[in-house]
Coordinates of C-alpha atoms and ligand atoms in Angstrom, one line a residue:
X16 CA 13.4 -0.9 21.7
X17 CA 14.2 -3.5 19.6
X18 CA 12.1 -6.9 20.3
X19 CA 14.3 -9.8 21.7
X20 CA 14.0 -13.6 22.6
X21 CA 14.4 -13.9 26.2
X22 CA 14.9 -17.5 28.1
X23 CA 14.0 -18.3 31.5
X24 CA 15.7 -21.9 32.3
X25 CA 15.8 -23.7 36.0
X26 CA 14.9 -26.2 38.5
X27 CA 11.2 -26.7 39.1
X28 CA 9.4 -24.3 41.1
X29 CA 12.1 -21.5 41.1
X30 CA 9.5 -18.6 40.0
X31 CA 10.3 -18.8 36.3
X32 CA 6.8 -18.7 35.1
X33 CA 6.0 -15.4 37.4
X34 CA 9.1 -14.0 36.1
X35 CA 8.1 -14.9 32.2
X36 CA 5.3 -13.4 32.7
X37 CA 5.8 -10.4 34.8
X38 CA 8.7 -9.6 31.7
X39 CA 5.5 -10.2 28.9
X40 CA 3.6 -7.9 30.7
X41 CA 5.9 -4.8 31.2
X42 CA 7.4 -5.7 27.7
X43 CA 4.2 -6.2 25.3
X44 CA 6.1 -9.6 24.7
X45 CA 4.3 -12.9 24.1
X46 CA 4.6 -15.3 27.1
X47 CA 5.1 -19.4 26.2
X48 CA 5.3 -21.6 29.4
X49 CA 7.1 -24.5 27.7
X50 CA 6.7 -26.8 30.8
X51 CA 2.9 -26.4 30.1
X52 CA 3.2 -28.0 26.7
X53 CA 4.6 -31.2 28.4
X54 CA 2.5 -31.3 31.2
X55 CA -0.1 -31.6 27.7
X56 CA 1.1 -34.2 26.0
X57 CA 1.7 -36.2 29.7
X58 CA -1.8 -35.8 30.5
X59 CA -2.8 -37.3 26.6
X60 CA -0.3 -40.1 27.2
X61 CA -2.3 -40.9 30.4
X62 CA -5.5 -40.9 29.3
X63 CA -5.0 -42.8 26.5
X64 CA -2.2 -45.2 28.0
X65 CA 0.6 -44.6 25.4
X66 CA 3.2 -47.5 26.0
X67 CA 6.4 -45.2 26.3
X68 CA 8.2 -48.3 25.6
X69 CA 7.6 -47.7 21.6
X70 CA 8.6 -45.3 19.5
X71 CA 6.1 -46.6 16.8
X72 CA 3.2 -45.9 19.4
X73 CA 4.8 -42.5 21.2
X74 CA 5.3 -41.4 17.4
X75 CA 1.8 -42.3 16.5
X76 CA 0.3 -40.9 19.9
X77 CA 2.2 -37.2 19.1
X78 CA 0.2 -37.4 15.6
X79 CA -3.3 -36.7 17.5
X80 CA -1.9 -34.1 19.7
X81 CA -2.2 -30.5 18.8
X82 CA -1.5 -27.6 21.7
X83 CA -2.2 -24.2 21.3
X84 CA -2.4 -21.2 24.0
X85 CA -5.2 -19.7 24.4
X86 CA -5.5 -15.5 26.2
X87 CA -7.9 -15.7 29.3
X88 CA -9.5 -12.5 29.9
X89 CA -10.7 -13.5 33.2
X90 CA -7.0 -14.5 35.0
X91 CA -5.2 -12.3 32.5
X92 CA -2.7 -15.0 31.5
X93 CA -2.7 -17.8 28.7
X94 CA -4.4 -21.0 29.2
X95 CA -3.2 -24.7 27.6
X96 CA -5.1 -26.2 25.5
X97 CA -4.8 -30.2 24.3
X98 CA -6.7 -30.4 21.2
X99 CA -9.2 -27.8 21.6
X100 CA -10.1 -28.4 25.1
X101 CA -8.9 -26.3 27.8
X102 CA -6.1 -28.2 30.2
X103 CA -4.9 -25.7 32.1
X104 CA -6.0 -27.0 35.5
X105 CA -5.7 -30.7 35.0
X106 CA -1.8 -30.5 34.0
X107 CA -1.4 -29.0 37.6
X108 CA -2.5 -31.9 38.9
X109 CA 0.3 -34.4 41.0
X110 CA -0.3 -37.3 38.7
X111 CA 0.7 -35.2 35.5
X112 CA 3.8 -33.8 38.0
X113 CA 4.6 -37.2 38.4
X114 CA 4.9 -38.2 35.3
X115 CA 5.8 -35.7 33.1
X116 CA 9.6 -35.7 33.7
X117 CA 9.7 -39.7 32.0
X118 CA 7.1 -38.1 29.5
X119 CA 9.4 -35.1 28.7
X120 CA 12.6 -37.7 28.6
X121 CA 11.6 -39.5 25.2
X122 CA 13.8 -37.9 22.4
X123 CA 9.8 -37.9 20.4
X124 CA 8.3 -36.0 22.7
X125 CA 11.6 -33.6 23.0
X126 CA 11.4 -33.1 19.2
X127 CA 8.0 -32.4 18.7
X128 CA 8.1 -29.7 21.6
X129 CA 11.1 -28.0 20.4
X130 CA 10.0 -27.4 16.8
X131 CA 6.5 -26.0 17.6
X132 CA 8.4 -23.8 20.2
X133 CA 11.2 -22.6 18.1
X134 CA 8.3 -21.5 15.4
X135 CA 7.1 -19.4 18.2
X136 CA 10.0 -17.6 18.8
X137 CA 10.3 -16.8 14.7
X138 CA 9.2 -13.2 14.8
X139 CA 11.0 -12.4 18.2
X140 CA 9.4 -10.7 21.0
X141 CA 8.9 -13.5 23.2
X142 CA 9.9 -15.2 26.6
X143 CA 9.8 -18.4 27.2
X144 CA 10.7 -20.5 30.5
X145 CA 11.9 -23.9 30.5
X146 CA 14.7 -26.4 30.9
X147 CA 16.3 -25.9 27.8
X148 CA 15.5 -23.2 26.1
X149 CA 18.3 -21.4 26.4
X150 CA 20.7 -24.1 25.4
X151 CA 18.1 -26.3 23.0
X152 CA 15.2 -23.9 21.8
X153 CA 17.0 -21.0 21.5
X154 CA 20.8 -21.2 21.5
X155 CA 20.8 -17.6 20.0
X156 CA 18.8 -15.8 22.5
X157 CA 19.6 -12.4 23.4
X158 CA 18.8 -12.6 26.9
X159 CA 19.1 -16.0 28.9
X160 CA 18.1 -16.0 32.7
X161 CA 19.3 -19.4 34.5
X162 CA 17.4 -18.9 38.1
X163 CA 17.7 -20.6 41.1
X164 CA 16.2 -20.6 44.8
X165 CA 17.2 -22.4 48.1
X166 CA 15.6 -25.7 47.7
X167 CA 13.3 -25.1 50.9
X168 CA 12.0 -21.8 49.3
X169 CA 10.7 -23.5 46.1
X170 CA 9.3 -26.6 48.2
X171 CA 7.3 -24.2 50.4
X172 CA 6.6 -22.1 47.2
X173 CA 5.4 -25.4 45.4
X174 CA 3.1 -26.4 48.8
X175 CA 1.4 -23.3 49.2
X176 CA 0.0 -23.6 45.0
X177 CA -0.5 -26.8 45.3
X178 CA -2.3 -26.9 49.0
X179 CA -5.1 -24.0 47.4
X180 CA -6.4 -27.1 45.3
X181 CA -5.6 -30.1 47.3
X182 CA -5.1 -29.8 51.5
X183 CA -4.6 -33.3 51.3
X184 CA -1.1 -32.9 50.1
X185 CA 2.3 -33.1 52.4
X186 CA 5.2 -31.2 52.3
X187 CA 7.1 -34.3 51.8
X188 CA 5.1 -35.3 48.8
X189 CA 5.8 -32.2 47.0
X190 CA 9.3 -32.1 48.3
X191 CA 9.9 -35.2 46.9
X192 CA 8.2 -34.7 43.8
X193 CA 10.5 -31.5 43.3
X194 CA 13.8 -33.5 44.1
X195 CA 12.4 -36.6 41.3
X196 CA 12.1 -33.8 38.8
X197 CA 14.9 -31.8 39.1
X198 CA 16.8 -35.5 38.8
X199 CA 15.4 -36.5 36.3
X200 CA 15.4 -33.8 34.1
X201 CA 19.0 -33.0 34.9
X202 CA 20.0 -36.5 34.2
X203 CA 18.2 -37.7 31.1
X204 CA 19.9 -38.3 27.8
X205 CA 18.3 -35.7 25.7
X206 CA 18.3 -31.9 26.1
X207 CA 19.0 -32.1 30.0
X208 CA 18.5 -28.9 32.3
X209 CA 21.7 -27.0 32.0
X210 CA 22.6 -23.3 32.4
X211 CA 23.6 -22.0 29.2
X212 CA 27.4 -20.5 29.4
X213 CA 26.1 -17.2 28.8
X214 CA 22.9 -17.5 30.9
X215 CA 22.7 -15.0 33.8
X216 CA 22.4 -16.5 37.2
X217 CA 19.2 -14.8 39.0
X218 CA 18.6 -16.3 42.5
X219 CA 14.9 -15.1 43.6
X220 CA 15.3 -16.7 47.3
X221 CA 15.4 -13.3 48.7
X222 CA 14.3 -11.1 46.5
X223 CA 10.2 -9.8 45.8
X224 CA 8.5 -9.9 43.0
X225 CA 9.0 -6.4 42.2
X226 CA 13.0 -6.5 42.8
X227 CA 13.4 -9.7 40.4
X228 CA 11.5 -7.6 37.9
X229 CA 13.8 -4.4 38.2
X230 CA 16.6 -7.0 37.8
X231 CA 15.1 -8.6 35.1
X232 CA 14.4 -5.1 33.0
X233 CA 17.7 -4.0 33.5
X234 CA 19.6 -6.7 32.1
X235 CA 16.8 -6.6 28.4
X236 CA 17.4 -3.0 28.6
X237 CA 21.4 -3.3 28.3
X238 CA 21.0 -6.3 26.0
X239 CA 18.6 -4.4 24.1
X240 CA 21.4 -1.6 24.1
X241 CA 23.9 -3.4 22.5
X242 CA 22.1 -4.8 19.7
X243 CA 21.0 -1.3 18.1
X244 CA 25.0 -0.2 18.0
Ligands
DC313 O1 8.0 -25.9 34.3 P1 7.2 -27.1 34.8 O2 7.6 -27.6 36.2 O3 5.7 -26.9 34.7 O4 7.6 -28.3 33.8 C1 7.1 -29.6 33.9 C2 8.1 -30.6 33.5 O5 8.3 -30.5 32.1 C3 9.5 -30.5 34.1 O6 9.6 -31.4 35.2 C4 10.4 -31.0 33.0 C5 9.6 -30.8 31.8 N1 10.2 -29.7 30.9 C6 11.2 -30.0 30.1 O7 11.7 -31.1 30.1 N2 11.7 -29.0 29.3 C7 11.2 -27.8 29.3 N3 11.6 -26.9 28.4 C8 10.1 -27.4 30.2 C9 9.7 -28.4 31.0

């Protein structure tokens, strides 16, 4: 079957990273969680207190930051890593989540991310899940997914993740953590979250992990179809 670029855009917490990968997986496809990249360079802008209020000094900060994904044998899936070290636990953490949507708003940090993913996607074979990848990264995709899920499905979702690492957390917190993102990364000026016209709408709410799968499969399979004829 010939190899195809597949896009997985949505509101936060609506299974597109389990859905990315569960498509690698089945396909032999690589997997790139683009929200992973900016949950990077938020946590270097935090630890080094980049003043988001100049370009000169976002400009300057994206000049020191180099991400790369890394296979982890032991959990099967990639790992992030922000210059060399491995970040793929600290960019889960609330205070990257709560900053990472004004962090992913600056037209710098937009371009930067865009450019290394769009060299990704160069030799095909890939999935990536997003915001705006189908519409930004990779307006020519062969397969665009646009999910969604009832907001109290992906809130609960969210809670149960983020309650494993921290049972200090609220529902309410991460409800309204989930309601601040999907806000602001609908509503900012660059590359907002929008459903490409000729995305497919896949709501998981009801559906299990196998079913969105079958779904999923189905649709690369006819888009596959079409592009050998
Ligand atoms: O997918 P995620 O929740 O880990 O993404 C974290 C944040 O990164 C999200 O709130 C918005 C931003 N993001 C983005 O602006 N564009 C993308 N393609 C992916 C994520």
């Amino acid at each position: 079957m010939k190899k195809i670029i597949i896009t997985i855009d949505g509101f936060s917490s609506c299974g597109k990273s389990t859905l990315a990968k569960q498509l690698a997986k089945e396909l032999n496809y690589v997997f790139v969680d683009s929200g992973a990249m900016y949950r990077a360079i938020t946590l270097y802008f935090l630890r080094n207190h980049v003043n988001t209020d100049s370009s000169e000094d976002v400009i300057k900060a994206l000049t020191n930051i180099e991400l790369s994904f890394e296979y982890n044998d032991r959990t099967g899936k990639s790992d992030m890593y922000l210059n060399d070290e491995n970040v793929e636990a600290l960019i889960r953490d609330m205070l990257v989540s709560e900053n990472v949507s004004t962090i992913a708003a600056l037209k710098e940090v937009r371009e930067f991310a865009v450019e290394q993913q769009q060299k990704m996607g160069e030799k095909k074979g890939i999935v990536m899940d997003g915001r705006d990848i189908g519409t930004t990264v990779f307006p020519n995709a062969e397969l665009k997914i646009f999910m969604t899920a009832d907001p109290h499905v992906r809130v609960e979702r969210r809670f149960k993740e983020l309650y494993e690492k921290n049972p200090d957390i609220t529902i309410e917190e991460v409800k309204r953590n989930l309601e601040m993102r999907d806000y602001m990364d609908s509503n900012r000026e660059f590359s907002p979250l929008r459903q490409a016209e000729d995305a497919i709408v896949l709501n998981n709410s009801n559906l299990t992990m196998a079913e969105q799968l079958k779904t999923a499969l189905k649709w690369v399979k006819e888009r596959s179809a079409t592009l050998i004829m």
